[in-house]
Amino acid sequence: MKPSPKKKPPYKRKTFYITTPIYYVNDVPHIGHAYTTVAADVLARYKRLRGYETFFLTGTDEHGQKVQQAASRQGMDPQMHADRMVVAFKELWKRLTISNNDFVRTTEDRHKRVVQDVLRELQERNVLYQASYEGWYCLPDERFWTDEEIADGRCPECGRPVEHISESNYFFKMSAFQDRLRQHIRKHPEFIQPVGRRNEVMGFLERPLEDLCISRPRARLSWGIPFPFDPDYVTYVWVDALVNYISVPGYGSDERRFKKWWPADVHLVGKDILTTHAVYWSTLLMALGLELPKTLFAHGWWTVDGEKMSKSRGNVVDPNAMAAEYGTDAFRYFLLREVPFGQDGDFSKPAVTTRYNSELANDLGNLFSRALAMIERYAGGVVSKPHSKSVKADDRRMAALAGGLYKTVGREMDRFAFHRALREIWTLVDFANRYVEKNAPWELAKDEKKRLRLDTVLYHLAETLRILAIYLFPFIPETAQRMAMEIGWPAPLDRALKPHDYQWGKLKPGRPVQKGKPLFPRMEPAATAGTDLKSVPNPAPANINIKEIRMESTQTEPSLITIDEFRKLELRVGRIVAAEKVAGADKLLKLSVNIGTETRPVVAGIALKYAPDQLIGKSVILVANLKPAVIRGIESRGMILAAGDKEVEALATFIEPVQPGLRVK
Ligand code: MSP
């Protein structure tokens, strides 16, 4: 017998399957919906760039009480209502440049069929039973509660009144899977993230798990997927919704496809819906004999100007309005830069403007337009050739930093630490800004003998910008693609790059650059002064003592802070351009502090030490990313630093003259 020729295994690309929750269509989308979807989009784009075949799924949850009620309030049939509302979601995702590969609506046949298959399968596997239920029910949340759980007749989740009901229903034997689930969580530390949420779920699983009521009598709620074996019931909306994660990639309809994508790599969810995912979904999957998703990541919630976001407060943030005001990319950037993913955060328009002006317009936008302007002016508008003899240590350092991002950004992205990934990227942005100042191409251009050095410096800048475009693409796709094109590297960034594309030296000398409009035109704070400053929490004291900065850190770790904590401070050079006493307050001065991009009002407790006139023209250190506060009716946007214990003894200033706006590190 002839030996059979060795067959090569078929080439398999790495895959990545990511989901968002599917959103209720009872109302239009808000910042919370945008947050999860943008985060998922950033991860999907990042994985595609790194060569993963990626499946990114989002969609809408269209059945259940909430939607039925919203439709009837509008005097509409629920399907018509859903058909109308889904447009708002689809349009928003277009506007926010969301790159989802599919969009599921739970009213689609392809989904409904699978939900019914799942119910049949559960029935066959003997994990369903019918029983009569008596207890408390929260209509808006569609959840049952026990006597112990309800306080004062109100739902422990939403605080609204609960109803006493008694009815027969189908139950899923969730309790039978409690031990297995606990073991799974213990064995897989990556399963529930961040770790605090994992502990919460473990805590929840310490109490005996009840069985899950998975049906609703049709007589009470008709808007749902009919039970396949009992026409008197429809499916509980959470079971219906969770099944989308498997119905779309082909469970029960296309086994090959399903095998390719399942288990999902990550379900991104908000912290409020972690239990339904970690407990209901996991146990249902176990009952079906399916693998669990590799990771459930629960992010935090946004408040607005320090308050809970709600319709009744009238402070719901409309993502469309934000994208219109700041631009899609700036809004995306803010969402992921401002708050560590997993923690709660506060949204305010001054905070967006500050980040926009200092990081996008100043650090990144200026760097880019200066570099292109210099390439146009000193190199005829083409990428110049680096000359090995004129390469200096500084150039090599910048190239090494750019090369290192592959690992450091990758590490942070894989941990869902978007803000840290951006910080890593900004180490290169900051380096490049210093590089421009230090190497001063405008000086080199004055001396023909320095031509080779000038070419080398300009090449290093251009190549740095090309590499920045790659790493920035997942976060700010439109801008980053423009950067790549304008710098003379017209590679599409919405797909896999070759490993060497990430390496230094890929940009070809001789390619024409093309300077377009500024990436992020500077924004006047007045243009966005719509936020009600009255509601900004914790007005910061106008004390300019640095003690406050220390105090915060001493509460956790005696006197030591990490470099990351320090980096959270945005310290900038400010020039005092006006100063006046604050009426009725002996210690306070109102200063106008110029920080290059704008002049800010700052209230400072230094009137006992300095007369207003003494201060005009002085350069000081301003904590520029402090939350605005209203002090004696005056808006204060930052804090200046000084030495002194109880009393101010000396303002912190600089030996050399410095430009306002420069970063202090
Ligand atoms: N339909 C369910 C999910 C089913 S998934 C199988 C649902 N939909 S929802 O439209 O009410 O909410 C979706 C997401 O919005 C949740 O992840 C929730 O955490 C998030 N947010 C709602 N308000 C939020 C904030 N204020 N901040 C951040 N996210 C918040 O639940």
Short mmCIF file of N, CA, C and O and ligand atoms in Angstrom, two decimals, residues 20-36 59-63 66 89 106 237-245 268-274 276-277 281 299-304 307-310 344-345, ligand 1:
data_model
loop_
_atom_site.label_atom_id
_atom_site.label_comp_id
_atom_site.label_asym_id
_atom_site.label_seq_id
_atom_site.Cartn_x
_atom_site.Cartn_y
_atom_site.Cartn_z
N THR A 20 -22.66 43.17 21.35
CA THR A 20 -23.18 44.17 22.30
C THR A 20 -24.51 43.61 22.81
O THR A 20 -25.04 42.68 22.20
N PRO A 21 -25.07 44.20 23.86
CA PRO A 21 -26.45 43.81 24.19
C PRO A 21 -27.33 44.21 23.02
O PRO A 21 -26.95 45.10 22.23
N ILE A 22 -28.46 43.59 22.89
CA ILE A 22 -29.40 44.10 21.88
C ILE A 22 -30.34 45.04 22.62
O ILE A 22 -30.79 44.76 23.73
N TYR A 23 -30.59 46.19 22.02
CA TYR A 23 -31.22 47.29 22.75
C TYR A 23 -32.73 47.29 22.60
O TYR A 23 -33.26 47.03 21.51
N TYR A 24 -33.40 47.61 23.70
CA TYR A 24 -34.86 47.71 23.66
C TYR A 24 -35.27 48.84 22.72
O TYR A 24 -34.65 49.92 22.75
N VAL A 25 -36.34 48.59 21.99
CA VAL A 25 -36.80 49.64 21.06
C VAL A 25 -37.94 50.46 21.68
O VAL A 25 -38.71 51.07 20.96
N ASN A 26 -37.98 50.48 23.02
CA ASN A 26 -39.05 51.29 23.62
C ASN A 26 -38.72 52.78 23.59
O ASN A 26 -39.59 53.61 23.79
N ASP A 27 -37.46 53.10 23.35
CA ASP A 27 -37.10 54.51 23.30
C ASP A 27 -35.90 54.71 22.36
O ASP A 27 -35.29 53.74 21.93
N VAL A 28 -35.59 55.98 22.11
CA VAL A 28 -34.46 56.24 21.20
C VAL A 28 -33.13 56.01 21.94
O VAL A 28 -33.10 56.06 23.17
N PRO A 29 -32.06 55.76 21.21
CA PRO A 29 -30.78 55.47 21.86
C PRO A 29 -30.19 56.67 22.61
O PRO A 29 -30.40 57.81 22.20
N HIS A 30 -29.48 56.37 23.70
CA HIS A 30 -28.80 57.43 24.45
C HIS A 30 -27.31 57.08 24.60
O HIS A 30 -26.85 56.07 24.04
N ILE A 31 -26.62 57.86 25.39
CA ILE A 31 -25.16 57.70 25.50
C ILE A 31 -24.76 56.30 26.00
O ILE A 31 -23.72 55.77 25.61
N GLY A 32 -25.61 55.69 26.86
CA GLY A 32 -25.29 54.35 27.37
C GLY A 32 -25.24 53.33 26.25
O GLY A 32 -24.33 52.49 26.19
N HIS A 33 -26.21 53.42 25.33
CA HIS A 33 -26.21 52.50 24.19
C HIS A 33 -24.98 52.76 23.31
O HIS A 33 -24.31 51.84 22.85
N ALA A 34 -24.71 54.04 23.11
CA ALA A 34 -23.58 54.40 22.24
C ALA A 34 -22.27 53.89 22.84
O ALA A 34 -21.38 53.44 22.13
N TYR A 35 -22.18 53.95 24.16
CA TYR A 35 -20.94 53.58 24.85
C TYR A 35 -20.56 52.13 24.56
O TYR A 35 -19.46 51.84 24.11
N THR A 36 -21.49 51.20 24.83
CA THR A 36 -21.17 49.78 24.62
C THR A 36 -20.85 49.54 23.15
O THR A 36 -19.94 48.77 22.82
N GLY A 59 -27.81 44.69 17.66
CA GLY A 59 -29.18 44.55 17.19
C GLY A 59 -30.18 45.13 18.17
O GLY A 59 -29.83 45.91 19.05
N THR A 60 -31.43 44.73 18.01
CA THR A 60 -32.49 45.27 18.86
C THR A 60 -33.35 44.17 19.46
O THR A 60 -33.61 43.14 18.83
N ASP A 61 -33.79 44.45 20.68
CA ASP A 61 -34.60 43.53 21.49
C ASP A 61 -36.03 44.07 21.38
O ASP A 61 -36.34 45.12 21.95
N GLU A 62 -36.88 43.36 20.65
CA GLU A 62 -38.13 44.00 20.24
C GLU A 62 -39.39 43.43 20.88
O GLU A 62 -40.48 43.92 20.61
N HIS A 63 -39.24 42.35 21.69
CA HIS A 63 -40.45 41.79 22.32
C HIS A 63 -40.58 42.28 23.76
O HIS A 63 -39.74 43.02 24.25
N LYS A 66 -42.12 45.99 28.00
CA LYS A 66 -41.68 47.38 27.82
C LYS A 66 -42.05 47.88 26.44
O LYS A 66 -42.53 48.99 26.28
N PHE A 89 -31.74 53.43 15.78
CA PHE A 89 -30.52 52.72 16.15
C PHE A 89 -29.60 52.55 14.94
O PHE A 89 -28.41 52.83 14.99
N THR A 106 -35.02 40.87 17.03
CA THR A 106 -35.57 39.62 17.57
C THR A 106 -36.92 39.27 16.95
O THR A 106 -37.45 38.18 17.20
N VAL A 237 -38.89 37.53 27.74
CA VAL A 237 -38.10 38.35 26.82
C VAL A 237 -36.59 38.18 26.99
O VAL A 237 -35.83 38.26 26.03
N TRP A 238 -36.13 37.90 28.22
CA TRP A 238 -34.68 37.74 28.39
C TRP A 238 -34.15 36.46 27.73
O TRP A 238 -33.06 36.45 27.19
N VAL A 239 -34.96 35.40 27.79
CA VAL A 239 -34.52 34.16 27.13
C VAL A 239 -34.50 34.39 25.62
O VAL A 239 -33.52 34.07 24.93
N ASP A 240 -35.56 35.00 25.13
CA ASP A 240 -35.65 35.37 23.72
C ASP A 240 -34.40 36.17 23.31
O ASP A 240 -33.69 35.84 22.35
N ALA A 241 -34.10 37.21 24.09
CA ALA A 241 -33.02 38.13 23.71
C ALA A 241 -31.65 37.46 23.74
O ALA A 241 -30.85 37.60 22.82
N LEU A 242 -31.38 36.71 24.82
CA LEU A 242 -30.04 36.12 24.96
C LEU A 242 -29.72 35.16 23.81
O LEU A 242 -28.57 35.06 23.37
N VAL A 243 -30.77 34.50 23.32
CA VAL A 243 -30.55 33.51 22.26
C VAL A 243 -30.00 34.17 20.98
O VAL A 243 -29.39 33.51 20.14
N ASN A 244 -30.11 35.50 20.86
CA ASN A 244 -29.59 36.15 19.64
C ASN A 244 -28.11 35.85 19.41
O ASN A 244 -27.63 35.78 18.29
N TYR A 245 -27.39 35.67 20.55
CA TYR A 245 -25.95 35.46 20.43
C TYR A 245 -25.62 34.15 19.70
O TYR A 245 -24.53 34.00 19.16
N LEU A 268 -19.96 42.17 25.48
CA LEU A 268 -19.85 43.41 26.25
C LEU A 268 -21.24 43.75 26.77
O LEU A 268 -22.20 43.75 25.99
N VAL A 269 -21.33 44.08 28.04
CA VAL A 269 -22.63 44.44 28.62
C VAL A 269 -22.44 45.55 29.65
O VAL A 269 -21.32 45.79 30.11
N GLY A 270 -23.53 46.21 30.02
CA GLY A 270 -23.47 47.17 31.12
C GLY A 270 -23.61 46.42 32.43
O GLY A 270 -24.14 45.30 32.47
N LYS A 271 -23.16 47.04 33.52
CA LYS A 271 -23.14 46.33 34.81
C LYS A 271 -24.53 45.89 35.26
O LYS A 271 -24.67 44.93 35.99
N ASP A 272 -25.57 46.61 34.83
CA ASP A 272 -26.93 46.29 35.26
C ASP A 272 -27.45 44.99 34.67
O ASP A 272 -28.40 44.41 35.18
N ILE A 273 -26.85 44.54 33.58
CA ILE A 273 -27.37 43.32 32.96
C ILE A 273 -26.34 42.18 33.01
O ILE A 273 -26.37 41.27 32.21
N LEU A 274 -25.45 42.30 34.01
CA LEU A 274 -24.45 41.23 34.13
C LEU A 274 -25.08 39.93 34.65
O LEU A 274 -24.76 38.85 34.16
N THR A 276 -28.07 38.69 34.34
CA THR A 276 -28.82 37.95 33.33
C THR A 276 -27.85 37.22 32.39
O THR A 276 -28.15 36.12 31.94
N HIS A 277 -26.72 37.83 32.12
CA HIS A 277 -25.74 37.17 31.24
C HIS A 277 -24.95 36.09 31.98
O HIS A 277 -24.79 34.98 31.49
N TRP A 281 -27.89 33.24 31.20
CA TRP A 281 -27.34 32.80 29.91
C TRP A 281 -26.39 31.62 30.08
O TRP A 281 -26.47 30.63 29.35
N HIS A 299 -19.29 46.92 31.74
CA HIS A 299 -18.78 48.29 31.91
C HIS A 299 -19.66 49.06 32.89
O HIS A 299 -20.74 48.62 33.27
N GLY A 300 -19.17 50.24 33.27
CA GLY A 300 -19.90 51.06 34.25
C GLY A 300 -20.94 51.95 33.58
O GLY A 300 -21.19 51.85 32.38
N TRP A 301 -21.53 52.80 34.40
CA TRP A 301 -22.58 53.69 33.91
C TRP A 301 -22.12 55.13 33.88
O TRP A 301 -21.30 55.55 34.68
N TRP A 302 -22.69 55.86 32.95
CA TRP A 302 -22.42 57.31 32.87
C TRP A 302 -23.46 58.06 33.69
O TRP A 302 -24.67 57.78 33.58
N THR A 303 -22.96 59.01 34.47
CA THR A 303 -23.86 60.02 35.02
C THR A 303 -23.65 61.27 34.16
O THR A 303 -22.72 61.31 33.36
N VAL A 304 -24.51 62.26 34.35
CA VAL A 304 -24.37 63.48 33.55
C VAL A 304 -24.29 64.66 34.50
O VAL A 304 -25.19 64.86 35.33
N GLU A 307 -25.09 63.71 37.93
CA GLU A 307 -26.41 63.18 38.30
C GLU A 307 -26.77 61.97 37.48
O GLU A 307 -26.31 61.82 36.35
N LYS A 308 -27.65 61.15 38.04
CA LYS A 308 -28.14 60.01 37.30
C LYS A 308 -28.85 60.50 36.04
O LYS A 308 -29.54 61.53 36.08
N MET A 309 -28.64 59.80 34.95
CA MET A 309 -29.29 60.23 33.71
C MET A 309 -30.71 59.68 33.68
O MET A 309 -30.92 58.49 33.89
N SER A 310 -31.67 60.53 33.44
CA SER A 310 -33.04 60.02 33.34
C SER A 310 -33.90 61.00 32.56
O SER A 310 -33.61 62.20 32.51
N ASP A 344 -17.62 53.51 36.63
CA ASP A 344 -18.62 54.53 36.31
C ASP A 344 -17.89 55.82 35.95
O ASP A 344 -16.76 56.04 36.36
N GLY A 345 -18.58 56.68 35.21
CA GLY A 345 -17.93 57.93 34.85
C GLY A 345 -18.94 59.04 34.70
O GLY A 345 -20.15 58.80 34.65
N1 MSP B 1 -32.53 44.48 25.94
C1 MSP B 1 -31.69 44.38 27.08
C2 MSP B 1 -30.40 43.66 26.74
C3 MSP B 1 -30.56 42.29 26.18
S1 MSP B 1 -29.02 41.60 25.73
C4 MSP B 1 -29.33 40.02 25.37
C5 MSP B 1 -31.38 45.77 27.60
N2 MSP B 1 -31.50 46.78 26.76
S2 MSP B 1 -31.35 48.33 27.13
O1 MSP B 1 -31.64 49.02 25.91
O2 MSP B 1 -32.14 48.67 28.25
O3 MSP B 1 -29.90 48.61 27.62
C6 MSP B 1 -28.78 48.23 26.98
C7 MSP B 1 -27.49 48.70 27.59
O4 MSP B 1 -27.45 50.10 27.86
C8 MSP B 1 -27.11 48.01 28.89
O5 MSP B 1 -25.85 47.39 28.72
C9 MSP B 1 -26.99 49.12 29.89
O6 MSP B 1 -25.96 48.90 30.79
C10 MSP B 1 -26.67 50.30 29.01
N3 MSP B 1 -26.95 51.54 29.69
C11 MSP B 1 -28.16 52.09 29.97
N4 MSP B 1 -27.95 53.27 30.63
C12 MSP B 1 -26.62 53.48 30.79
C13 MSP B 1 -25.82 54.53 31.28
N5 MSP B 1 -26.33 55.61 31.86
N6 MSP B 1 -24.48 54.43 31.14
C14 MSP B 1 -23.90 53.37 30.49
N7 MSP B 1 -24.62 52.37 30.01
C15 MSP B 1 -25.96 52.31 30.31
O7 MSP B 1 -30.99 45.90 28.76
#
